[in-house]
């Protein structure tokens, strides 16, 4: 393997420390674990800010009226939201809980968007009260519910409609959202989208500003974006003629991939931007539409590379001619992605990142499930109990999908920058685990 420190997988600040170990953001990773405990999630501020700027530059250089909207489901945390705000991005939330995180960070309401296929009355009320900039409506029931809520609060709420364009982005079935057989969005193919537009436009308390779709995630191909954009904009032009729909805003969602392993790297950000912008411009031209404001919704690509998970090796079990299992102190409780999607991760030996990798091992978690494997058949130096292993590209979705299975506490999170570290989420305690059990807390 070429030098892992120079790969696209680790944060941009990854380096060798003075002690010849992995360092991130100028901090020696073993020192961080000594201070904050293991397992530990480390987020690199320079990578996070760099990704925000890359997105803004790649898109606005080609299409100035673009708003980059961080999809906070990838990692919702008030300290991260503050950085997203400082970088001038918008943010989307999909539950009242994610909205609460945004509110805790004083995120400007006009730059918030509420997604989700089944928002409840309380969630919508909270969002409208906060003065949320946009709500992306996803069902007929929601058109009625939101129009009631907005009317009660005396607000004319800006909305977009989520459409389903029946296009397959060729990613894992469980993370595919824009095909016909999907719970998300109004289908253009079945005629629902047309009915939804007519209904939404007729509601006096709703201001229908645009259309949205999201194909899935992660998407390593470019063509599904342009194919879907053409299809949806052609539909938009028909809806303008039929119902007077004015397409002020348009979003082709998120889904931009990141590198998890060195042999499967995503297209460059500029390539995604150019594919999307070219498709919008040519479709607007073809169908006689004014160019709308573009909203792009990356989640994974903003935080994925910034985050690294670090584990401590415990038991090592060799089954001759079969496999060597290297067990670590975390696993599917903090990262269920390999078990759920067969996602692959690279593994970096923190104490000797550049050592020769002459052993093939499987890194297993500590949870009581045979499927609790973090990385299958990866090459490492001969594993040792007590050593630290880092999994790059762990910044998106791992901790957000974490659970307390086996009553395991969830890891701490630190933010590193220029040699300093700051705890942004403390490790859970057993008291936290018991806090919701009535009479035993
Ligand atoms: N916009 C909408 C409407 C979405 O549903 C999503 C993700 C995004 C944007 C952000 O997608 P991204 O840029 O992060 O790919 N748990 C899965 C991913 C599920 C994504 C759900 N929706 C995983 O761990 O891979």
XYZ file of C-alpha atoms in Angstrom, residues 13-419:
407
model
C -3.563 17.204 8.714
C -2.641 13.517 9.214
C 1.071 13.139 9.797
C 3.704 11.352 11.832
C 4.044 12.767 15.352
C 7.379 13.465 17.030
C 6.978 9.971 18.515
C 6.557 8.468 15.015
C 2.890 7.754 15.659
C -0.211 8.959 13.858
C -0.999 12.586 14.539
C -4.110 14.505 13.532
C -4.547 18.239 13.771
C -1.070 18.434 15.309
C -2.071 16.075 18.160
C -0.452 12.680 18.782
C -3.335 10.199 18.627
C -2.055 7.955 21.439
C -1.712 11.017 23.672
C -5.333 11.923 22.868
C -6.483 8.415 23.823
C -4.493 8.604 27.050
C -6.279 11.829 27.879
C -9.827 11.121 26.679
C -10.072 7.308 26.765
C -10.815 4.636 24.160
C -12.619 4.221 21.830
C -12.341 7.810 20.737
C -13.699 9.746 17.760
C -11.394 12.547 16.627
C -12.655 15.307 14.318
C -10.161 17.517 12.515
C -11.336 21.126 12.269
C -9.046 22.003 9.338
C -10.483 19.165 7.223
C -14.044 20.088 8.139
C -13.579 23.740 7.237
C -11.614 22.759 4.124
C -14.482 20.597 2.902
C -17.020 23.375 3.495
C -14.866 25.766 1.449
C -14.258 23.208 -1.285
C -17.983 22.748 -1.720
C -18.739 26.460 -1.719
C -15.923 27.238 -4.183
C -16.547 24.285 -6.510
C -20.199 25.183 -6.932
C -20.260 28.976 -6.715
C -17.396 29.321 -9.217
C -19.655 27.650 -11.753
C -23.074 28.718 -10.476
C -22.988 31.723 -8.139
C -26.529 31.270 -6.843
C -25.732 28.081 -4.952
C -26.394 27.429 -1.301
C -24.472 24.535 0.256
C -26.657 22.899 2.883
C -24.955 20.524 5.318
C -27.128 17.501 5.981
C -26.745 17.264 9.738
C -27.878 13.639 9.975
C -24.287 12.759 9.054
C -23.134 14.215 12.384
C -25.407 16.464 14.418
C -23.525 18.235 17.176
C -23.741 21.851 18.384
C -19.976 22.496 18.087
C -19.975 21.201 14.519
C -23.113 23.248 13.734
C -21.282 26.375 14.919
C -18.478 25.701 12.433
C -20.993 25.047 9.654
C -22.630 28.376 10.497
C -19.292 30.218 10.589
C -18.498 28.846 7.132
C -21.789 30.334 5.887
C -23.450 27.048 4.977
C -27.114 26.198 5.424
C -28.098 23.068 7.304
C -30.847 20.490 7.099
C -32.489 18.563 9.909
C -34.782 15.538 9.718
C -36.244 15.313 13.226
C -37.180 17.532 16.133
C -34.000 16.216 17.791
C -31.738 17.463 15.019
C -33.673 20.737 15.102
C -32.964 20.938 18.852
C -29.229 20.603 18.125
C -29.453 23.413 15.562
C -31.376 25.590 18.006
C -28.835 24.845 20.771
C -26.152 26.200 18.435
C -28.298 29.283 17.642
C -28.213 28.280 13.991
C -29.863 31.048 11.923
C -33.413 29.808 11.209
C -33.508 31.260 7.703
C -30.666 28.921 6.728
C -32.402 25.778 8.050
C -34.369 23.243 6.055
C -36.555 20.481 7.514
C -36.507 17.161 5.630
C -38.130 13.835 6.484
C -40.905 11.609 5.209
C -43.063 11.675 8.342
C -42.696 14.823 10.395
C -45.110 15.127 13.298
C -47.315 18.051 14.332
C -45.048 18.964 17.244
C -41.932 18.887 15.095
C -43.525 21.076 12.421
C -44.901 23.498 15.008
C -41.489 23.858 16.621
C -39.869 24.459 13.232
C -42.413 27.057 12.070
C -42.186 28.817 15.459
C -38.392 28.972 15.121
C -38.934 30.733 11.774
C -37.370 27.962 9.702
C -36.396 29.058 6.179
C -37.758 26.036 4.374
C -39.636 22.815 4.947
C -39.296 20.099 2.330
C -42.696 18.468 2.202
C -42.743 14.744 1.536
C -46.356 13.460 1.663
C -49.977 14.429 1.051
C -50.660 14.181 4.787
C -47.843 16.661 5.416
C -49.250 19.196 2.933
C -52.465 19.266 4.996
C -50.776 19.108 8.405
C -48.224 21.818 7.672
C -50.772 24.108 6.107
C -52.885 23.757 9.287
C -49.896 24.396 11.555
C -48.752 27.424 9.542
C -52.279 28.843 9.464
C -52.660 28.458 13.232
C -49.371 30.305 13.755
C -50.282 32.983 11.194
C -47.283 32.195 8.996
C -46.951 31.708 5.244
C -44.352 28.947 5.289
C -41.827 28.548 2.465
C -41.751 24.981 1.248
C -40.206 22.789 -1.406
C -41.657 19.474 -2.533
C -39.583 16.303 -2.470
C -40.004 14.346 -5.675
C -39.067 10.793 -6.519
C -37.586 10.645 -10.025
C -37.373 6.827 -10.433
C -33.630 6.905 -11.077
C -31.173 4.388 -9.656
C -27.818 5.834 -8.525
C -26.298 2.331 -8.181
C -25.427 2.410 -4.520
C -26.412 0.009 -1.713
C -30.147 -0.831 -1.856
C -30.564 0.293 1.764
C -29.244 3.764 0.943
C -31.095 4.207 -2.362
C -33.911 6.743 -2.122
C -34.906 8.031 -5.559
C -36.161 4.847 -7.239
C -39.867 4.136 -7.814
C -40.020 1.652 -4.928
C -39.084 4.159 -2.209
C -40.911 5.594 0.788
C -39.509 9.056 0.019
C -41.004 11.780 -2.106
C -43.868 12.271 -4.547
C -43.386 10.045 -7.567
C -43.397 11.757 -10.942
C -43.980 8.401 -12.638
C -47.196 7.569 -10.753
C -48.674 11.054 -11.121
C -48.471 11.848 -7.378
C -46.006 14.685 -7.957
C -48.435 16.523 -10.201
C -51.293 16.176 -7.695
C -48.990 17.342 -4.878
C -48.028 20.496 -6.760
C -51.652 21.376 -7.478
C -52.575 20.796 -3.830
C -49.619 22.687 -2.349
C -50.027 25.723 -4.612
C -53.681 25.956 -3.576
C -52.806 26.268 0.164
C -52.753 29.936 1.182
C -50.459 29.287 4.167
C -47.818 27.531 2.050
C -45.457 29.229 -0.384
C -44.224 26.590 -2.831
C -40.782 27.770 -3.877
C -39.240 24.790 -5.533
C -38.554 21.127 -6.074
C -36.112 18.682 -4.527
C -34.967 15.118 -5.034
C -32.289 12.964 -3.428
C -31.159 9.825 -5.222
C -29.227 7.996 -2.522
C -25.843 7.863 -0.896
C -22.922 7.456 -1.466
C -23.053 7.985 -5.238
C -19.776 7.288 -7.042
C -21.229 7.950 -10.521
C -21.977 11.329 -12.076
C -24.569 10.428 -14.679
C -27.502 9.673 -12.337
C -27.424 13.337 -11.257
C -27.693 14.750 -14.784
C -30.274 12.179 -15.820
C -32.494 13.027 -12.840
C -31.994 16.780 -13.228
C -33.149 16.673 -16.834
C -36.183 14.564 -15.931
C -37.251 16.755 -13.007
C -36.709 20.065 -14.829
C -38.713 18.854 -17.816
C -41.476 18.007 -15.329
C -41.101 21.454 -13.716
C -41.631 23.167 -17.049
C -44.822 21.188 -17.612
C -45.999 22.149 -14.118
C -45.337 25.798 -14.862
C -47.599 25.626 -17.882
C -50.253 23.607 -16.081
C -50.374 25.182 -12.600
C -48.127 28.242 -12.843
C -45.403 26.644 -10.662
C -42.515 29.068 -10.349
C -39.283 27.193 -9.775
C -37.317 29.624 -7.597
C -35.302 26.898 -5.884
C -34.070 23.525 -6.985
C -32.145 20.831 -5.141
C -30.625 17.621 -6.507
C -29.955 16.525 -2.891
C -26.676 15.175 -1.585
C -25.034 11.784 -1.892
C -21.462 12.804 -2.733
C -19.105 9.947 -1.953
C -15.919 9.925 0.099
C -12.963 7.543 0.025
C -13.258 4.776 2.604
C -10.618 2.497 1.086
C -7.758 3.422 -1.226
C -8.957 1.409 -4.216
C -12.414 3.028 -4.422
C -12.082 6.786 -4.547
C -14.907 9.182 -5.511
C -14.916 11.728 -8.339
C -13.409 15.109 -7.402
C -15.822 17.688 -6.005
C -15.393 19.824 -9.139
C -16.594 16.927 -11.289
C -19.834 16.572 -9.316
C -20.294 20.355 -9.482
C -19.695 20.532 -13.193
C -22.047 17.608 -13.949
C -24.844 19.162 -11.882
C -24.417 22.735 -13.086
C -24.108 21.743 -16.749
C -27.252 19.624 -16.483
C -29.241 22.443 -14.855
C -28.107 25.035 -17.395
C -28.848 22.881 -20.399
C -32.222 21.727 -19.059
C -33.272 25.307 -18.246
C -32.275 26.264 -21.739
C -34.054 23.320 -23.328
C -37.291 23.743 -21.369
C -37.358 27.548 -21.239
C -36.976 27.864 -17.446
C -35.276 30.694 -15.555
C -32.217 29.388 -13.722
C -33.303 28.642 -10.140
C -31.275 29.033 -6.967
C -29.379 25.767 -6.495
C -29.328 23.997 -3.149
C -26.845 21.166 -2.672
C -27.086 18.951 0.397
C -23.850 17.143 1.248
C -23.664 15.338 4.566
C -21.027 12.605 4.303
C -18.680 14.622 2.084
C -18.571 17.499 4.607
C -17.770 15.501 7.767
C -16.727 12.014 6.620
C -13.025 12.591 6.091
C -12.707 14.882 9.067
C -13.537 12.062 11.538
C -11.310 9.181 12.639
C -12.352 6.420 15.042
C -9.656 5.021 17.323
C -9.899 1.682 19.120
C -7.665 -0.354 21.444
C -6.817 -3.941 20.552
C -7.678 -6.581 23.163
C -7.909 -10.286 22.337
C -6.252 -11.744 19.249
C -7.485 -15.137 18.065
C -5.787 -17.046 15.269
C -7.586 -19.961 13.625
C -4.865 -21.597 11.509
C -5.609 -21.585 7.775
C -8.866 -19.721 8.448
C -8.582 -16.240 9.968
C -7.073 -14.051 12.667
C -9.605 -12.038 14.649
C -8.317 -8.863 16.259
C -10.913 -7.661 18.769
C -11.225 -3.996 19.666
C -13.095 -2.127 22.403
C -15.816 -0.704 20.124
C -17.645 -2.052 17.085
C -21.214 -2.146 15.804
C -22.442 -0.047 18.737
C -20.488 2.951 17.449
C -20.246 1.944 13.773
C -22.932 -0.322 12.389
C -22.132 0.519 8.752
C -20.042 -2.591 7.947
C -22.716 -4.869 9.465
C -25.593 -3.041 7.797
C -24.206 -2.109 4.381
C -21.072 -4.248 4.137
C -19.178 -0.951 4.112
C -15.426 -1.260 3.919
C -12.948 0.645 6.075
C -9.191 1.019 5.961
C -7.282 0.437 9.206
C -4.263 2.440 10.333
C -1.932 1.114 13.051
C -1.658 4.278 15.143
C 1.629 3.428 16.857
C 3.472 2.557 13.611
C 1.486 3.919 10.657
C 4.129 3.142 8.061
C 5.207 -0.318 9.263
C 5.162 -3.155 6.769
C 1.745 -4.813 6.576
C 2.472 -8.507 6.365
C -0.507 -10.017 8.232
C -4.070 -10.342 6.961
C -6.516 -9.953 9.839
C -10.165 -9.221 10.549
C -10.899 -6.417 12.994
C -13.889 -7.427 15.115
C -15.880 -5.434 17.663
C -16.770 -6.345 21.249
C -20.526 -6.765 20.801
C -22.277 -10.131 21.173
C -22.924 -10.657 17.471
C -20.851 -12.611 14.966
C -21.649 -9.898 12.413
C -19.880 -7.326 14.573
C -16.885 -6.856 12.307
C -15.376 -3.453 11.503
C -12.926 -4.456 8.764
C -12.650 -7.844 7.112
C -9.374 -9.221 5.725
C -7.213 -6.134 6.012
C -3.417 -6.113 5.916
C -1.666 -4.909 9.068
C 1.666 -5.351 10.832
C 1.559 -8.273 13.281
C -1.198 -7.161 15.694
C -0.421 -6.607 19.362
C -2.716 -6.408 22.367
C -2.838 -2.839 23.635
C -2.033 -1.202 20.329
C -4.338 1.406 18.808
C -6.084 1.049 15.464
C -7.608 4.002 13.630
C -10.427 3.811 11.070
C -10.323 6.812 8.709
C -13.449 8.326 7.129
C -15.507 7.674 10.260
C -16.911 11.180 10.549
C -20.266 10.591 8.871
C -23.141 8.435 10.124
C -21.107 6.205 12.502
C -21.908 8.002 15.750
C -25.329 9.127 14.509
C -26.371 5.497 14.036
C -24.686 4.406 17.263
C -26.632 2.446 19.849
C -26.333 1.253 23.421
C -26.561 -2.391 22.379
C -25.193 -4.622 25.137
C -25.524 -1.523 27.350
C -22.246 -0.260 25.988
C -21.564 3.449 26.507
C -20.999 5.562 23.416
C -17.511 7.037 22.806
C -16.250 10.531 23.470
C -15.648 12.969 20.597
C -12.794 15.476 20.449
C -12.190 18.276 17.994
C -8.520 18.879 17.173
C -6.900 21.906 15.604
C -3.303 23.139 15.417
C -2.051 21.023 18.281
